XYZ file of N, CA and C in Angstrom:
762
model
N 16.586 -26.172 0.035
C 18.002 -26.459 0.250
C 18.741 -25.159 0.550
N 19.558 -25.187 1.573
C 20.225 -23.970 2.007
C 21.716 -24.203 2.079
N 22.502 -23.220 1.635
C 23.953 -23.312 1.714
C 24.483 -22.143 2.518
N 25.381 -22.421 3.446
C 25.962 -21.364 4.262
C 27.372 -21.731 4.644
N 28.200 -20.709 4.839
C 29.569 -20.922 5.299
C 29.755 -20.436 6.728
N 28.675 -20.296 7.449
C 28.746 -19.870 8.846
C 29.613 -20.849 9.611
N 30.712 -20.386 10.241
C 31.621 -21.317 10.936
C 30.967 -22.053 12.076
N 29.823 -21.559 12.581
C 29.168 -22.246 13.687
C 28.466 -23.511 13.230
N 28.124 -23.581 11.957
C 27.352 -24.726 11.485
C 28.062 -25.482 10.372
N 29.202 -24.967 9.910
C 29.886 -25.632 8.826
C 29.175 -25.375 7.510
N 29.335 -26.268 6.565
C 28.696 -26.119 5.259
C 27.366 -26.848 5.259
N 26.290 -26.108 5.049
C 24.940 -26.680 5.052
C 24.486 -26.875 3.621
N 24.441 -28.101 3.163
C 24.058 -28.383 1.784
C 22.754 -29.156 1.687
N 22.143 -29.451 2.811
C 20.873 -30.163 2.817
C 19.816 -29.370 3.553
N 18.676 -29.965 3.829
C 17.608 -29.276 4.563
C 18.086 -28.829 5.937
N 17.678 -27.643 6.339
C 18.081 -27.116 7.640
C 17.311 -27.788 8.761
N 17.955 -27.909 9.917
C 17.337 -28.502 11.101
C 17.804 -27.751 12.336
N 16.856 -27.289 13.150
C 17.219 -26.641 14.406
C 17.964 -27.626 15.296
N 18.898 -27.115 16.091
C 19.623 -28.003 16.997
C 20.616 -27.236 17.828
N 21.321 -27.943 18.695
C 22.283 -27.308 19.581
C 23.420 -26.651 18.810
N 23.796 -27.236 17.680
C 24.912 -26.698 16.902
C 24.486 -25.504 16.066
N 23.422 -25.691 15.306
C 22.970 -24.639 14.390
C 22.119 -23.594 15.082
N 21.491 -23.945 16.196
C 20.569 -23.011 16.837
C 19.258 -22.929 16.073
N 18.615 -21.792 16.123
C 17.329 -21.586 15.446
C 17.544 -21.048 14.041
N 16.988 -21.728 13.053
C 17.055 -21.260 11.675
C 15.955 -20.235 11.439
N 16.320 -19.140 10.791
C 15.363 -18.093 10.443
C 15.451 -17.844 8.938
N 14.331 -18.034 8.254
C 14.272 -17.802 6.810
C 13.803 -16.376 6.558
N 14.495 -15.656 5.669
C 14.179 -14.256 5.382
C 14.005 -14.053 3.882
N 13.196 -13.069 3.542
C 13.006 -12.723 2.135
C 12.524 -11.287 2.049
N 12.725 -10.682 0.873
C 12.264 -9.313 0.667
C 11.471 -9.231 -0.624
N 10.688 -8.169 -0.716
C 9.913 -7.910 -1.926
C 9.860 -6.412 -2.147
N 10.083 -5.994 -3.373
C 9.960 -4.587 -3.713
C 11.253 -3.797 -3.679
N 12.366 -4.420 -3.278
C 13.631 -3.700 -3.250
C 14.191 -3.601 -4.665
N 14.424 -2.372 -5.126
C 14.970 -2.198 -6.475
C 16.149 -1.237 -6.471
N 16.915 -1.263 -5.383
C 18.125 -0.461 -5.324
C 18.000 0.731 -4.399
N 19.126 1.428 -4.206
C 19.166 2.523 -3.250
C 18.524 3.810 -3.744
N 18.203 3.901 -5.009
C 17.554 5.110 -5.511
C 16.091 5.094 -5.083
N 15.854 5.539 -3.863
C 14.550 5.350 -3.221
C 13.497 6.359 -3.642
N 13.881 7.419 -4.321
C 12.947 8.465 -4.718
C 12.499 8.264 -6.161
N 11.184 8.383 -6.392
C 10.650 8.290 -7.750
C 10.508 6.884 -8.283
N 10.497 5.893 -7.420
C 10.339 4.514 -7.867
C 8.878 4.204 -8.151
N 8.658 3.195 -9.008
C 7.287 2.826 -9.367
C 6.548 2.246 -8.173
N 7.197 1.348 -7.435
C 6.580 0.769 -6.250
C 6.984 1.560 -5.025
N 6.049 2.106 -4.258
C 6.391 2.978 -3.136
C 6.861 2.243 -1.889
N 6.686 0.922 -1.814
C 7.001 0.182 -0.595
C 7.917 -0.996 -0.891
N 8.656 -1.393 0.126
C 9.272 -2.710 0.085
C 9.007 -3.398 1.418
N 9.075 -4.726 1.382
C 8.725 -5.540 2.546
C 9.875 -6.492 2.847
N 10.192 -6.609 4.114
C 11.181 -7.594 4.556
C 10.500 -8.475 5.597
N 10.527 -9.768 5.371
C 9.812 -10.694 6.255
C 10.725 -11.835 6.683
N 10.402 -12.417 7.828
C 11.192 -13.528 8.352
C 10.290 -14.489 9.104
N 10.682 -15.757 9.114
C 9.955 -16.771 9.876
C 10.977 -17.703 10.516
N 10.785 -17.976 11.788
C 11.696 -18.860 12.522
C 11.204 -20.292 12.387
N 11.763 -21.004 11.425
C 11.359 -22.387 11.191
C 12.447 -23.067 10.363
N 12.734 -24.331 10.661
C 13.708 -25.046 9.847
C 12.987 -25.824 8.751
N 13.764 -26.358 7.804
C 13.176 -27.073 6.672
C 12.408 -28.307 7.122
N 12.909 -28.967 8.152
C 12.265 -30.201 8.607
C 10.835 -29.933 9.052
N 10.618 -28.883 9.828
C 9.272 -28.554 10.284
C 8.452 -27.897 9.178
N 9.122 -27.070 8.377
C 8.414 -26.348 7.324
C 7.806 -27.295 6.294
N 8.459 -28.413 6.054
C 7.947 -29.358 5.058
C 6.533 -29.803 5.399
N 6.302 -30.178 6.646
C 4.976 -30.614 7.056
C 3.968 -29.484 7.008
N 4.382 -28.294 7.405
C 3.478 -27.137 7.389
C 3.049 -26.819 5.964
N 3.989 -26.851 5.043
C 3.686 -26.552 3.649
C 2.755 -27.607 3.060
N 2.999 -28.849 3.376
C 2.136 -29.918 2.866
C 0.704 -29.755 3.362
N 0.543 -29.425 4.627
C -0.800 -29.209 5.177
C -1.466 -28.002 4.535
N -0.699 -26.955 4.308
C -1.236 -25.743 3.690
C -1.668 -26.015 2.263
N -0.886 -26.773 1.528
C -1.252 -27.137 0.164
C -2.547 -27.943 0.145
N -2.641 -28.905 1.040
C -3.829 -29.763 1.070
C -5.080 -28.964 1.431
N -4.937 -28.055 2.404
C -6.086 -27.279 2.861
C -6.569 -26.298 1.799
N -5.643 -25.722 1.030
C -6.004 -24.665 0.082
C -5.991 -25.136 -1.367
N -5.679 -26.412 -1.604
C -5.609 -26.973 -2.957
C -4.626 -26.192 -3.836
N -3.481 -25.884 -3.274
C -2.468 -25.090 -3.975
C -1.537 -26.037 -4.723
N -1.393 -25.840 -6.034
C -0.653 -26.779 -6.858
C 0.674 -26.244 -7.388
N 0.870 -24.932 -7.374
C 2.093 -24.365 -7.952
C 3.326 -24.883 -7.222
N 4.461 -24.982 -7.912
C 5.678 -25.532 -7.288
C 6.135 -24.744 -6.063
N 5.986 -23.426 -6.093
C 6.443 -22.572 -4.997
C 5.286 -21.744 -4.467
N 5.146 -21.687 -3.145
C 4.078 -20.896 -2.547
C 4.378 -19.409 -2.717
N 3.397 -18.667 -3.209
C 3.530 -17.228 -3.406
C 2.395 -16.518 -2.678
N 2.744 -15.479 -1.910
C 1.718 -14.758 -1.164
C 0.686 -14.124 -2.087
N 1.118 -13.661 -3.259
C 0.165 -13.011 -4.165
C -0.968 -13.955 -4.554
N -0.706 -15.268 -4.548
C -1.758 -16.236 -4.853
C -2.676 -16.441 -3.651
N -2.128 -16.290 -2.450
C -2.927 -16.499 -1.241
C -3.804 -15.289 -0.925
N -3.329 -14.085 -1.243
C -4.105 -12.898 -0.875
C -5.344 -12.719 -1.750
N -5.392 -13.416 -2.878
C -6.511 -13.251 -3.803
C -7.748 -14.048 -3.398
N -7.586 -15.060 -2.536
C -8.707 -15.934 -2.185
C -8.924 -15.943 -0.681
N -10.183 -15.791 -0.294
C -10.517 -15.697 1.133
C -10.113 -16.953 1.895
N -10.335 -18.126 1.314
C -10.017 -19.354 2.044
C -8.510 -19.492 2.277
N -7.724 -18.998 1.331
C -6.273 -19.066 1.498
C -5.800 -18.033 2.513
N -6.390 -16.856 2.500
C -6.039 -15.857 3.516
C -6.386 -16.371 4.905
N -7.539 -17.019 5.026
C -7.954 -17.567 6.322
C -6.983 -18.648 6.796
N -6.487 -19.439 5.862
C -5.532 -20.489 6.223
C -4.247 -19.887 6.782
N -3.808 -18.795 6.182
C -2.606 -18.128 6.687
C -2.856 -17.528 8.065
N -4.032 -16.935 8.266
C -4.357 -16.355 9.572
C -4.321 -17.433 10.661
N -4.863 -18.606 10.348
C -4.843 -19.695 11.333
C -3.412 -20.157 11.606
N -2.602 -20.169 10.575
C -1.221 -20.611 10.713
C -0.419 -19.654 11.587
N -0.666 -18.342 11.412
C 0.082 -17.324 12.153
C -0.564 -16.948 13.486
N -1.856 -17.245 13.622
C -2.611 -16.767 14.772
C -2.452 -17.603 16.024
N -3.309 -17.326 17.001
C -3.254 -18.022 18.292
C -3.371 -19.532 18.094
N -2.415 -20.245 18.634
C -2.432 -21.694 18.534
C -1.946 -22.238 17.212
N -1.627 -21.374 16.258
C -1.138 -21.833 14.955
C 0.294 -22.328 15.028
N 0.686 -23.077 14.032
C 2.020 -23.681 14.025
C 3.133 -22.638 14.024
N 2.843 -21.440 13.491
C 3.861 -20.398 13.415
C 3.527 -19.195 14.297
N 2.707 -19.408 15.301
C 2.358 -18.307 16.204
C 3.617 -17.712 16.851
N 3.751 -16.383 16.770
C 4.876 -15.706 17.383
C 6.210 -15.920 16.706
N 6.210 -16.506 15.520
C 7.468 -16.833 14.848
C 7.602 -16.158 13.485
N 6.688 -15.238 13.186
C 6.720 -14.542 11.900
C 6.825 -13.038 12.128
N 7.614 -12.376 11.298
C 7.781 -10.935 11.371
C 7.751 -10.363 9.964
N 7.142 -9.208 9.803
C 7.134 -8.517 8.513
C 7.276 -7.025 8.758
N 8.176 -6.388 8.022
C 8.401 -4.960 8.116
C 8.079 -4.329 6.772
N 7.134 -3.413 6.764
C 6.727 -2.714 5.545
C 7.302 -1.301 5.624
N 8.087 -0.920 4.637
C 8.785 0.365 4.656
C 8.411 1.170 3.418
N 7.994 2.399 3.634
C 7.784 3.309 2.510
C 9.149 3.817 2.066
N 9.464 3.670 0.803
C 10.797 4.004 0.308
C 11.128 5.476 0.516
N 10.164 6.340 0.278
C 10.422 7.771 0.434
C 10.705 8.111 1.890
N 9.966 7.492 2.805
C 10.233 7.725 4.228
C 11.605 7.182 4.602
N 11.990 6.056 4.019
C 13.303 5.491 4.304
C 14.401 6.472 3.923
N 14.243 7.143 2.773
C 15.236 8.125 2.346
C 15.263 9.314 3.289
N 14.090 9.822 3.644
C 14.006 10.960 4.548
C 14.608 10.603 5.907
N 14.306 9.398 6.396
C 14.836 8.973 7.688
C 16.353 8.941 7.686
N 16.941 8.575 6.554
C 18.395 8.511 6.481
C 19.028 9.894 6.431
N 18.296 10.898 5.964
C 18.799 12.265 6.071
C 19.074 12.580 7.544
N 18.118 12.216 8.372
C 18.267 12.448 9.814
C 19.342 11.533 10.396
N 19.286 10.281 10.016
C 20.148 9.252 10.604
C 21.625 9.509 10.324
N 21.956 9.877 9.093
C 23.354 9.995 8.691
C 23.946 11.369 8.957
N 23.110 12.384 9.129
C 23.623 13.733 9.288
C 23.260 14.355 10.639
N 21.983 14.621 10.859
C 21.586 15.297 12.096
C 21.873 14.450 13.331
N 21.591 13.147 13.247
C 21.813 12.296 14.414
C 23.293 12.195 14.731
N 24.129 12.099 13.698
C 25.565 12.009 13.928
C 26.091 13.303 14.557
N 25.578 14.422 14.102
C 25.980 15.708 14.675
C 25.582 15.787 16.150
N 24.357 15.394 16.438
C 23.873 15.434 17.818
C 24.663 14.475 18.703
N 24.939 13.278 18.197
C 25.667 12.278 18.981
C 27.063 12.779 19.352
N 27.703 13.467 18.420
C 29.035 14.012 18.698
C 28.983 15.059 19.804
N 27.822 15.688 19.963
C 27.643 16.701 21.002
C 27.077 16.107 22.288
N 26.965 14.787 22.342
C 26.465 14.125 23.536
C 24.958 14.096 23.648
N 24.259 14.260 22.532
C 22.791 14.288 22.521
C 22.269 13.054 21.789
N 21.294 12.376 22.360
C 20.688 11.192 21.745
C 19.312 11.565 21.194
N 19.229 11.750 19.883
C 17.955 12.129 19.261
C 16.928 11.006 19.283
N 17.386 9.786 19.547
C 16.464 8.654 19.574
C 15.784 8.499 20.932
N 16.435 8.994 21.969
C 15.942 8.755 23.325
C 14.543 9.316 23.533
N 14.274 10.503 22.988
C 12.957 11.107 23.184
C 12.133 11.160 21.895
N 12.571 10.420 20.890
C 11.796 10.333 19.655
C 11.983 11.492 18.696
N 12.963 12.357 18.946
C 13.127 13.505 18.056
C 13.588 13.114 16.655
N 14.399 12.074 16.553
C 14.856 11.647 15.223
C 13.664 11.255 14.365
N 12.763 10.488 14.936
C 11.563 10.071 14.203
C 10.662 11.276 13.906
N 10.577 12.180 14.863
C 9.762 13.383 14.667
C 10.289 14.218 13.507
N 11.598 14.385 13.430
C 12.201 15.143 12.335
C 11.917 14.467 10.987
N 12.066 13.138 10.944
C 11.838 12.416 9.695
C 10.389 12.546 9.241
N 9.472 12.413 10.162
C 8.057 12.537 9.803
C 7.721 13.951 9.344
N 8.332 14.922 9.993
C 8.084 16.307 9.616
C 8.478 16.542 8.158
N 9.680 16.117 7.796
C 10.148 16.335 6.429
C 9.338 15.528 5.432
N 8.966 14.313 5.803
C 8.164 13.481 4.883
C 6.764 14.043 4.696
N 6.128 14.500 5.753
C 4.741 14.942 5.682
C 4.587 16.365 5.148
N 5.569 17.223 5.422
C 5.421 18.633 5.068
C 6.428 19.130 4.050
N 7.397 18.289 3.679
C 8.425 18.722 2.749
C 7.885 19.150 1.404
N 6.983 18.376 0.845
C 6.435 18.710 -0.475
C 5.624 20.003 -0.426
N 4.873 20.184 0.650
C 4.084 21.407 0.769
C 4.983 22.625 0.902
N 6.084 22.452 1.619
C 6.975 23.584 1.860
C 7.832 23.923 0.646
N 8.211 22.923 -0.133
C 9.170 23.120 -1.224
C 8.567 22.946 -2.606
N 7.332 22.421 -2.670
C 6.769 22.051 -3.961
C 7.312 20.698 -4.375
N 6.588 20.007 -5.236
C 7.019 18.669 -5.640
C 8.418 18.688 -6.257
N 8.670 19.635 -7.147
C 9.963 19.660 -7.827
C 11.100 19.944 -6.847
N 10.923 20.943 -5.998
C 11.977 21.281 -5.052
C 12.262 20.155 -4.084
N 11.202 19.517 -3.611
C 11.364 18.407 -2.676
C 12.088 17.240 -3.335
N 11.691 16.895 -4.550
C 12.314 15.759 -5.228
C 13.757 16.059 -5.615
N 14.059 17.310 -5.968
C 15.457 17.677 -6.246
C 16.311 17.509 -4.990
N 15.773 17.946 -3.852
C 16.498 17.808 -2.587
C 16.747 16.347 -2.249
N 15.697 15.534 -2.303
C 15.826 14.149 -1.886
C 16.630 13.315 -2.879
N 16.496 13.604 -4.159
C 17.292 12.895 -5.159
C 18.778 13.203 -4.967
N 19.082 14.468 -4.641
C 20.471 14.848 -4.390
C 21.000 14.156 -3.142
N 20.143 14.015 -2.123
C 20.589 13.315 -0.919
C 20.898 11.857 -1.213
N 20.004 11.175 -1.924
C 20.229 9.765 -2.224
C 21.511 9.588 -3.035
N 21.745 10.490 -4.006
C 22.976 10.419 -4.800
C 24.202 10.627 -3.918
N 24.106 11.568 -2.992
C 25.204 11.837 -2.052
C 25.437 10.638 -1.122
N 24.364 10.106 -0.540
C 24.494 9.018 0.425
C 24.901 7.708 -0.242
N 24.580 7.546 -1.500
C 24.900 6.293 -2.196
C 26.390 6.141 -2.471
N 27.146 7.228 -2.375
C 28.592 7.145 -2.610
C 29.354 7.371 -1.310
N 28.722 7.054 -0.165
C 29.401 7.196 1.115
C 30.666 6.339 1.141
N 31.690 6.900 1.722
C 32.965 6.204 1.790
C 33.824 6.380 0.560
N 33.392 7.212 -0.391
C 34.152 7.340 -1.650
C 34.726 8.742 -1.868
N 34.573 9.635 -0.899
C 35.105 10.997 -1.003
C 34.634 11.682 -2.291
N 33.355 11.638 -2.547
C 32.788 12.251 -3.746
C 32.405 13.697 -3.435
N 33.334 14.627 -3.695
C 33.097 16.030 -3.366
C 31.954 16.620 -4.174
N 31.803 16.200 -5.415
C 30.770 16.775 -6.264
C 29.375 16.403 -5.766
N 29.172 15.153 -5.414
C 27.857 14.730 -4.915
C 27.519 15.454 -3.620
N 28.519 15.627 -2.786
C 28.309 16.341 -1.524
C 27.967 17.803 -1.794
N 28.668 18.440 -2.730
C 28.398 19.838 -3.066
C 26.995 20.017 -3.620
N 26.592 19.130 -4.526
C 25.258 19.231 -5.120
C 24.191 19.109 -4.047
N 24.365 18.172 -3.122
C 23.371 18.005 -2.065
C 23.242 19.270 -1.225
N 24.352 19.822 -0.783
C 24.254 21.005 0.069
C 23.810 22.243 -0.705
N 24.066 22.274 -1.999
C 23.470 23.340 -2.820
C 21.958 23.229 -2.802
N 21.456 22.005 -2.886
C 20.004 21.778 -2.843
C 19.442 22.135 -1.463
N 20.202 21.833 -0.430
C 19.761 22.199 0.921
C 19.630 23.718 1.028
N 20.601 24.460 0.507
C 20.546 25.924 0.551
C 19.349 26.447 -0.224
N 19.120 25.892 -1.401
C 17.985 26.311 -2.219
C 16.664 26.020 -1.512
N 16.572 24.830 -0.926
C 15.348 24.445 -0.229
C 15.106 25.340 0.984
N 16.171 25.609 1.742
C 16.050 26.476 2.918
C 15.553 27.872 2.524
N 16.081 28.393 1.413
C 15.715 29.741 0.974
C 14.292 29.815 0.440
N 13.782 28.709 -0.080
C 12.462 28.735 -0.721
C 11.353 28.129 0.126
N 11.676 27.533 1.249
C 10.672 26.858 2.074
C 9.588 27.823 2.534
N 8.359 27.352 2.479
C 7.209 28.185 2.865
C 6.592 27.754 4.188
N 7.216 26.797 4.873
C 6.715 26.337 6.169
C 7.817 26.436 7.208
N 7.503 27.089 8.311
C 8.520 27.389 9.306
C 9.183 26.131 9.855
N 8.391 25.092 10.128
C 8.989 23.900 10.725
C 9.973 23.226 9.764
N 9.648 23.234 8.475
C 10.574 22.670 7.485
C 11.793 23.577 7.332
N 11.572 24.873 7.324
C 12.685 25.823 7.233
C 13.667 25.619 8.380
N 13.138 25.440 9.588
C 13.999 25.242 10.758
C 14.804 23.955 10.635
N 14.173 22.896 10.130
C 14.883 21.625 9.962
C 15.981 21.763 8.910
N 15.684 22.450 7.829
C 16.690 22.660 6.782
C 17.840 23.519 7.304
N 17.536 24.462 8.184
C 18.591 25.265 8.798
C 19.544 24.366 9.573
N 19.007 23.381 10.249
C 19.853 22.443 10.973
C 20.709 21.632 10.007
N 20.126 21.207 8.896
C 20.875 20.426 7.910
C 22.023 21.231 7.302
N 21.854 22.531 7.198
C 22.906 23.380 6.623
C 24.203 23.297 7.432
N 24.092 22.917 8.697
C 25.264 22.894 9.586
C 25.941 21.529 9.652
N 25.504 20.579 8.814
C 26.006 19.205 8.930
C 27.083 18.863 7.897
N 27.702 19.855 7.298
C 28.763 19.567 6.327
C 29.902 18.733 6.932
N 30.325 19.013 8.168
C 31.392 18.159 8.741
C 30.999 16.694 8.814
N 29.736 16.406 9.172
C 29.282 15.015 9.231
C 29.260 14.399 7.832
N 28.899 15.186 6.833
C 28.887 14.686 5.456
C 30.294 14.348 4.988
N 31.261 15.178 5.357
C 32.641 14.906 4.976
C 33.164 13.638 5.646
N 32.803 13.449 6.901
C 33.204 12.227 7.602
C 32.582 11.004 6.935
N 31.307 11.125 6.592
C 30.603 10.010 5.957
C 31.273 9.618 4.653
N 31.663 10.601 3.854
C 32.298 10.287 2.576
C 33.738 9.826 2.734
N 34.345 10.150 3.868
C 35.715 9.720 4.077
C 35.848 8.410 4.812
N 34.749 7.934 5.382
C 34.771 6.695 6.155
C 34.858 5.501 5.218
N 35.828 4.616 5.451
C 36.023 3.456 4.572
C 35.424 2.180 5.124
N 34.666 2.270 6.215
C 34.009 1.081 6.745
C 32.953 0.586 5.778
N 32.571 -0.674 5.935
C 31.489 -1.226 5.133
C 30.174 -0.568 5.546
N 29.404 -0.121 4.567
C 28.170 0.593 4.861
C 26.959 -0.264 4.513
N 25.943 -0.255 5.368
C 24.713 -0.990 5.060
C 23.916 -0.292 3.982
N 22.916 -0.987 3.437
C 22.027 -0.373 2.463
C 21.325 0.824 3.088
N 20.971 1.800 2.256
C 20.334 3.013 2.768
C 19.082 2.716 3.567
N 18.315 1.715 3.165
C 17.041 1.464 3.834
C 17.177 0.606 5.077
N 18.392 0.145 5.410
C 18.536 -0.723 6.572
C 18.414 0.076 7.858
N 17.781 -0.534 8.870
C 17.697 0.084 10.177
C 17.115 1.476 10.147
N 15.982 1.662 9.469
C 15.396 2.986 9.319
C 15.129 3.589 10.690
N 15.903 4.610 11.037
C 15.837 5.257 12.347
C 15.886 4.233 13.472
N 16.588 3.124 13.217
C 16.737 2.132 14.262
C 18.193 1.866 14.588
N 19.111 2.446 13.819
C 20.565 2.366 13.945
C 21.059 1.044 14.531
N 21.027 -0.050 13.734
C 21.482 -1.348 14.232
C 23.002 -1.394 14.344
N 23.564 -0.726 15.336
C 25.003 -0.775 15.534
C 25.750 0.451 15.038
N 25.049 1.503 14.569
C 25.680 2.713 14.082
C 26.751 2.389 13.060
N 26.447 1.485 12.141
C 27.441 1.093 11.144
C 27.727 2.216 10.160
N 26.851 3.223 10.082
C 27.008 4.266 9.076
C 28.328 5.011 9.229
N 28.687 5.357 10.454
C 29.923 6.096 10.675
C 30.902 5.345 11.564
N 30.636 4.079 11.822
C 31.596 3.271 12.555
C 31.678 3.583 14.028
N 30.648 4.196 14.617
C 30.685 4.533 16.027
C 30.325 3.354 16.892
N 30.268 3.589 18.196
C 29.920 2.528 19.131
C 28.453 2.180 19.011
N 28.120 0.909 19.214
C 26.747 0.443 19.063
C 25.854 1.033 20.151
N 24.629 1.356 19.759
C 23.631 1.835 20.725
C 22.333 1.118 20.433
N 21.605 0.769 21.478
C 20.322 0.119 21.271
C 19.319 1.154 20.820
N 18.237 0.708 20.112
C 17.291 1.687 19.609
C 15.932 1.152 19.299
N 15.118 1.992 18.697
C 13.755 1.658 18.327
C 13.664 1.530 16.832
N 12.678 0.810 16.367
C 12.397 0.748 14.951
C 11.388 1.814 14.593
N 11.444 2.255 13.368
C 10.434 3.202 12.907
C 9.104 2.480 12.778
N 8.003 3.215 12.857
C 6.684 2.614 12.725
C 6.515 2.025 11.325
């Protein structure tokens, strides 16, 4: 049962059905999200998945899946399907060539630490470059910068230095739009410390670039627009909602 106040479909209080009025129904769910504090979490990944199917069609698919796999629990859970080969095979047939859900399922697996690192680039360096008429996404430099910091940051700064830097960034970014001078100061203090102690030239150069992004940080904290979750649109900028700029099309991170 689904409830929505979408003006295009009115109030939906019963099973969803695709049609000219409602269009295509897409069911979405996430697993592993435990807040914006992306550094130091117990689970390193979160998953966001979607399937284009309405309740009317899904009912028959679920019934067939239950019968084929002898699944009795009230709600289907992937953790129960991944444990048994016959259930995994049933899902492969359902999603695969000729299956009832072929081409209608999507899943995005995101490493939380990479999501945080990507947002360092997305909210600061990319905004600085965009203001100068440079598109860091066009040639993949935004993704390259994020991977560089994720892959070599710990080696360059040590575990403690790297985690202090990233924890300070998450604290700073989590209060965007609130003019939190202290969080901003702590983050840039960490950037200075990291830049001074870095033992790898490529990381040092990236940190040097971050040292120049204070104006972008001030804009971010002064912007009163609604901000998406930190992990949304990882280096994919779905509409540049972070700083309220004009929408640009983009790529998703791997």
